[in-house]
PDB file of C-alpha atoms in Angstrom:
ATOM      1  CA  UNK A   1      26.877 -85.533  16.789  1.00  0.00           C
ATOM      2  CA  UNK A   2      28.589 -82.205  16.363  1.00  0.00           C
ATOM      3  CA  UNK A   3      31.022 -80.718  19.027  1.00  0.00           C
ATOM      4  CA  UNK A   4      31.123 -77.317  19.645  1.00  0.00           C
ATOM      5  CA  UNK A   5      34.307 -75.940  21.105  1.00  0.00           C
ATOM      6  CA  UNK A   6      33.979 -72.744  23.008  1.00  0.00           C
ATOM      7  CA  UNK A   7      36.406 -70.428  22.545  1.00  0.00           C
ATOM      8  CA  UNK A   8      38.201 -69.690  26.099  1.00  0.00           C
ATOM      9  CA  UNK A   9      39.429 -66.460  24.968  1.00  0.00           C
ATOM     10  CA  UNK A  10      36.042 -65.241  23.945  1.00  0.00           C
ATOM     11  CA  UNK A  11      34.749 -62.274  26.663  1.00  0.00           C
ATOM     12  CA  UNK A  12      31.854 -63.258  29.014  1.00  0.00           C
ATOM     13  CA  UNK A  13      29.342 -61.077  30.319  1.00  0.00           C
ATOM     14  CA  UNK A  14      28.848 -61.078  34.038  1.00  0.00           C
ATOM     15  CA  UNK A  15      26.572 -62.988  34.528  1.00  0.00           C
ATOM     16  CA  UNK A  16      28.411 -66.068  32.625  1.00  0.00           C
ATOM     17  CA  UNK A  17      31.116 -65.164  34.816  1.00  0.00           C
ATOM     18  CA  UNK A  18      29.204 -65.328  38.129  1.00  0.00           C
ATOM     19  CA  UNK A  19      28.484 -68.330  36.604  1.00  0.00           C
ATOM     20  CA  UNK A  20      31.391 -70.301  35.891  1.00  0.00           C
ATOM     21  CA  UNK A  21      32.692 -69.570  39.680  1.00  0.00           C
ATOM     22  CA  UNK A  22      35.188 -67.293  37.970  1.00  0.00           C
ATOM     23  CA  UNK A  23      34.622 -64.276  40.596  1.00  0.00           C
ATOM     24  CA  UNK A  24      36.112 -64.516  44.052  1.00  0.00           C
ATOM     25  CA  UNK A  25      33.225 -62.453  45.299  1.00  0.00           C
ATOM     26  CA  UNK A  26      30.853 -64.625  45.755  1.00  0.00           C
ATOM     27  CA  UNK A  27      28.767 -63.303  43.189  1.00  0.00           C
ATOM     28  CA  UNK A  28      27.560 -66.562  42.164  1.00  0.00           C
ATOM     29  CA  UNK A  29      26.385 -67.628  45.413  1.00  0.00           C
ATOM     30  CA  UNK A  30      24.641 -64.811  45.664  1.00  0.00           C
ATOM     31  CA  UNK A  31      22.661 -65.294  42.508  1.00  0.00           C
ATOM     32  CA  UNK A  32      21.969 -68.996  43.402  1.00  0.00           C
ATOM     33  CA  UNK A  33      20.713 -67.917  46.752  1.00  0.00           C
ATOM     34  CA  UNK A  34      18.335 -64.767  45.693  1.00  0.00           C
ATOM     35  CA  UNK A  35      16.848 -67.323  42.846  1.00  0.00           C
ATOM     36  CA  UNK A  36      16.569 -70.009  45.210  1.00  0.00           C
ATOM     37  CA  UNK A  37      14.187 -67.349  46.950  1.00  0.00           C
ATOM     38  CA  UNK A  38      12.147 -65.419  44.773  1.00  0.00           C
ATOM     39  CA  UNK A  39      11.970 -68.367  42.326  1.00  0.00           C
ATOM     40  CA  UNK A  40      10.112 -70.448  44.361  1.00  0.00           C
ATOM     41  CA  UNK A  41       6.350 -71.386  43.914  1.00  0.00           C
ATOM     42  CA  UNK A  42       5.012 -68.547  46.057  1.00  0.00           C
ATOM     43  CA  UNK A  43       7.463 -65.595  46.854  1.00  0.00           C
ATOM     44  CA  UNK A  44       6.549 -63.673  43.998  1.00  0.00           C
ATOM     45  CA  UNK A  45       3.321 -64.009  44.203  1.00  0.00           C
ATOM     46  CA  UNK A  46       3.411 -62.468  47.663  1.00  0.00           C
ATOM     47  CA  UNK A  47       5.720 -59.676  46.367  1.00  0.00           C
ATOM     48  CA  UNK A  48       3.633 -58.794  43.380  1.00  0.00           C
ATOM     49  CA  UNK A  49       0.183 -58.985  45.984  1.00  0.00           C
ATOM     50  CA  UNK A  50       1.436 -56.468  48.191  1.00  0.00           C
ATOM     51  CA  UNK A  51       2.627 -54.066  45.406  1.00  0.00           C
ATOM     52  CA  UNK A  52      -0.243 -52.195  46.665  1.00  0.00           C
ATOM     53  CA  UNK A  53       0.555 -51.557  50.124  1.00  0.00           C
ATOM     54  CA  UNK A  54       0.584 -53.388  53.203  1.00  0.00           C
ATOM     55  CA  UNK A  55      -1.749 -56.161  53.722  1.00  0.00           C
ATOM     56  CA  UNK A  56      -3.219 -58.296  56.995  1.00  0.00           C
ATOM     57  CA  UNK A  57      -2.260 -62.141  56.608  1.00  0.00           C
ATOM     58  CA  UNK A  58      -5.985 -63.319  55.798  1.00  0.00           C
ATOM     59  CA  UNK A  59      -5.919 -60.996  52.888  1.00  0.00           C
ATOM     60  CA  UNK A  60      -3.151 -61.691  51.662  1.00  0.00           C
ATOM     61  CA  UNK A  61      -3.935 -65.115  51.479  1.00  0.00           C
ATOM     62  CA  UNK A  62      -7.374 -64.216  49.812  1.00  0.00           C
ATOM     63  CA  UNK A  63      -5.634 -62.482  47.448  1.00  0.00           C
ATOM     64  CA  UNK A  64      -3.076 -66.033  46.604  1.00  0.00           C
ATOM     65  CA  UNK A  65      -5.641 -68.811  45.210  1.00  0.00           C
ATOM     66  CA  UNK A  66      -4.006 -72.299  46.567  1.00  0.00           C
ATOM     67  CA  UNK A  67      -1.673 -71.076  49.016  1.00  0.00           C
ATOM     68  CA  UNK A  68      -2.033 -72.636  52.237  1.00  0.00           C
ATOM     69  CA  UNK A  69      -2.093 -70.624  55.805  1.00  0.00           C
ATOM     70  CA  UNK A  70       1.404 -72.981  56.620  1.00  0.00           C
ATOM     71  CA  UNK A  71       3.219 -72.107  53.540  1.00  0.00           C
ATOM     72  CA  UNK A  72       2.187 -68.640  53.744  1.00  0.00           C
ATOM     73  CA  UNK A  73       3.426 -68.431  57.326  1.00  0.00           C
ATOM     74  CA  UNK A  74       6.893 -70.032  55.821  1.00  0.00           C
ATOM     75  CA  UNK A  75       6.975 -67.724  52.762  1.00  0.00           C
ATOM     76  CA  UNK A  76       6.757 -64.201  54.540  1.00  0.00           C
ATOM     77  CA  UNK A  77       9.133 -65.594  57.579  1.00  0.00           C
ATOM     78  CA  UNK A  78      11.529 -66.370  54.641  1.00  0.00           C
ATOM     79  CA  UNK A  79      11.067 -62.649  53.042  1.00  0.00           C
ATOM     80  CA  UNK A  80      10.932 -61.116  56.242  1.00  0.00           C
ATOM     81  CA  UNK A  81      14.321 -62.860  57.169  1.00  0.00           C
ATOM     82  CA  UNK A  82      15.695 -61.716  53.551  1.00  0.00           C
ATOM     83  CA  UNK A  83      14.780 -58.367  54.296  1.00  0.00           C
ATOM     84  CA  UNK A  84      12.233 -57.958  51.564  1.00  0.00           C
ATOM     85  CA  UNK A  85       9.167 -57.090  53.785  1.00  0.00           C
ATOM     86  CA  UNK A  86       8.805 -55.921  56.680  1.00  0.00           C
ATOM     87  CA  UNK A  87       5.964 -57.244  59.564  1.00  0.00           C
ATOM     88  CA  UNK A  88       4.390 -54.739  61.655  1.00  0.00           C
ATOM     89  CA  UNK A  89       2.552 -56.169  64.734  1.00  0.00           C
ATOM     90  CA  UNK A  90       0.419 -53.987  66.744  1.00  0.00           C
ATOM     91  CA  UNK A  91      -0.087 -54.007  70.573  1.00  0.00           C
ATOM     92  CA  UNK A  92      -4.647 -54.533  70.051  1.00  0.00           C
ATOM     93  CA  UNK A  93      -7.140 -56.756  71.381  1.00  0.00           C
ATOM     94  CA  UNK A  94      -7.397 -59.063  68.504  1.00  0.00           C
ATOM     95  CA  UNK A  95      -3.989 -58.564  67.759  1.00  0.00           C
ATOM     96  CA  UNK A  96      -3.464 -57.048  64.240  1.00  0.00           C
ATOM     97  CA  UNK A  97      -0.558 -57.906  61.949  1.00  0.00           C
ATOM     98  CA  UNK A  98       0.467 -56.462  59.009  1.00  0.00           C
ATOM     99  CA  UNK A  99       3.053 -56.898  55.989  1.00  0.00           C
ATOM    100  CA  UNK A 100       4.137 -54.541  53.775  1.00  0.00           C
ATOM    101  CA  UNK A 101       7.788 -54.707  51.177  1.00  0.00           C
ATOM    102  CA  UNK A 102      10.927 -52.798  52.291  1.00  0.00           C
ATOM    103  CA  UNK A 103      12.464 -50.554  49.626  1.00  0.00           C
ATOM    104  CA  UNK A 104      14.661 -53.212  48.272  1.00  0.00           C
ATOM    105  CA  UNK A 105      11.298 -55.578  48.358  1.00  0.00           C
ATOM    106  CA  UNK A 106       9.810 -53.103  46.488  1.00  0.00           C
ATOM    107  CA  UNK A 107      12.793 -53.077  43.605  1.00  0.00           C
ATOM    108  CA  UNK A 108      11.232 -56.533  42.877  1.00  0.00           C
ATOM    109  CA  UNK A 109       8.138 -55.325  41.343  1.00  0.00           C
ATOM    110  CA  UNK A 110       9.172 -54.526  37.968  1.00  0.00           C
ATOM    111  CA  UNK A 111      10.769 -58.183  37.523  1.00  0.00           C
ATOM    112  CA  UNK A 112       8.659 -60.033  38.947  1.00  0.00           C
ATOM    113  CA  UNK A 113       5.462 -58.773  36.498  1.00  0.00           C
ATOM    114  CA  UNK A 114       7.921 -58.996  33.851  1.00  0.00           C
ATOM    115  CA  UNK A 115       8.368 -62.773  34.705  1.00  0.00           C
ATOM    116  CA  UNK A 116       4.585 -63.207  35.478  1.00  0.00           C
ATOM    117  CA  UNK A 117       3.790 -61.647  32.117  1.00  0.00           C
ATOM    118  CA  UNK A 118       6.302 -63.618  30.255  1.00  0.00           C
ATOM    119  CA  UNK A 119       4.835 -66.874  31.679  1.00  0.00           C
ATOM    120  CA  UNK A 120       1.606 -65.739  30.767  1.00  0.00           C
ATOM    121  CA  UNK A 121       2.241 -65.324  27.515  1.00  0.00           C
ATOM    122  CA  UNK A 122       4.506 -68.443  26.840  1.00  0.00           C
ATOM    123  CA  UNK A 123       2.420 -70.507  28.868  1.00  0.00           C
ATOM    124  CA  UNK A 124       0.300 -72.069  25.635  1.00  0.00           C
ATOM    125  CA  UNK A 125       3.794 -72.723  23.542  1.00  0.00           C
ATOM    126  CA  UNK A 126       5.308 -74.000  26.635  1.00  0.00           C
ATOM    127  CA  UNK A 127       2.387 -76.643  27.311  1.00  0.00           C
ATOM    128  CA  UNK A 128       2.253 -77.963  23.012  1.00  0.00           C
ATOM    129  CA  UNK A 129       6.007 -78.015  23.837  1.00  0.00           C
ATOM    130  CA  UNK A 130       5.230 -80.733  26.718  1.00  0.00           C
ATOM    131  CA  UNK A 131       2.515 -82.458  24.737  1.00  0.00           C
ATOM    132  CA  UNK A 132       4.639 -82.883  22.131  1.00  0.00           C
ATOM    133  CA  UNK A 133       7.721 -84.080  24.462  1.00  0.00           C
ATOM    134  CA  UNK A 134       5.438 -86.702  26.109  1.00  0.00           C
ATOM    135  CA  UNK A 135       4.231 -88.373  22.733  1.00  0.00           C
ATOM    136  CA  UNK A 136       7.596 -88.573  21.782  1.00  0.00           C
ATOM    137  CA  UNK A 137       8.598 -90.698  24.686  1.00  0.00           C
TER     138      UNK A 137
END
């Protein structure tokens, strides 16, 4: 088996940096912990759903096949708390609540279709990939 030696004097972009623990900043963490978020099994769905403006909690979990009403509850506490959308109850008889994305939530669009499109698209190469793992085992 071949070794490959990394060269330490060889630049590394930021990210690699964040990375390695190299920054005092933090600036690892901080990647770990905004992944750890939006890269679970439901954040971005919710992000990309309300893309369209703010929705009531029964719609949005019409609009999220699978999701259950607990994990939902968990999932926009967790944004909410993360400051990536905002709830808005209001003082009626039923009581009405209502979730929309701050401005930063909102910065979260773009990437998150990109992601959704990308595992779209790689999905069928990804699952032969599997398939092909498995038989091998």
């Amino acid at each position: 088996m071949a070794v490959i030696a990394l060269d330490a004097t060889e630049p590394r972009s930021p990210y690699e940096s964040t990375c390695a623990g190299e920054r005092s900043s933090g600036d690892g963490r901080a990647v770990r912990e905004v992944l750890d978020r939006v890269g679970d099994k439901w954040s971005l769905l919710v992000i990309v759903t309300l893309q369209g403006g703010r929705l009531r909690f029964t719609q949005l979990q019409r609009h999220i096949p699978g999701i259950s009403q607990r994990m939902l509850t968990l999932t926009l506490r967790q944004l909410e708390r993360d400051g990536l959308l905002v709830r808005t109850a209001h003082a009626e008889v039923p009581p009405r609540v209502e979730y929309d994305l701050t401005e930063t939530g909102r910065t979260l669009i773009e990437p998150s279709r990109a992601l959704a499109d990308w595992a779209i698209a790689n999905h069928p190469s990804i699952e032969r990939a599997r398939e092909r793992y498995d038989a091998g085992l």
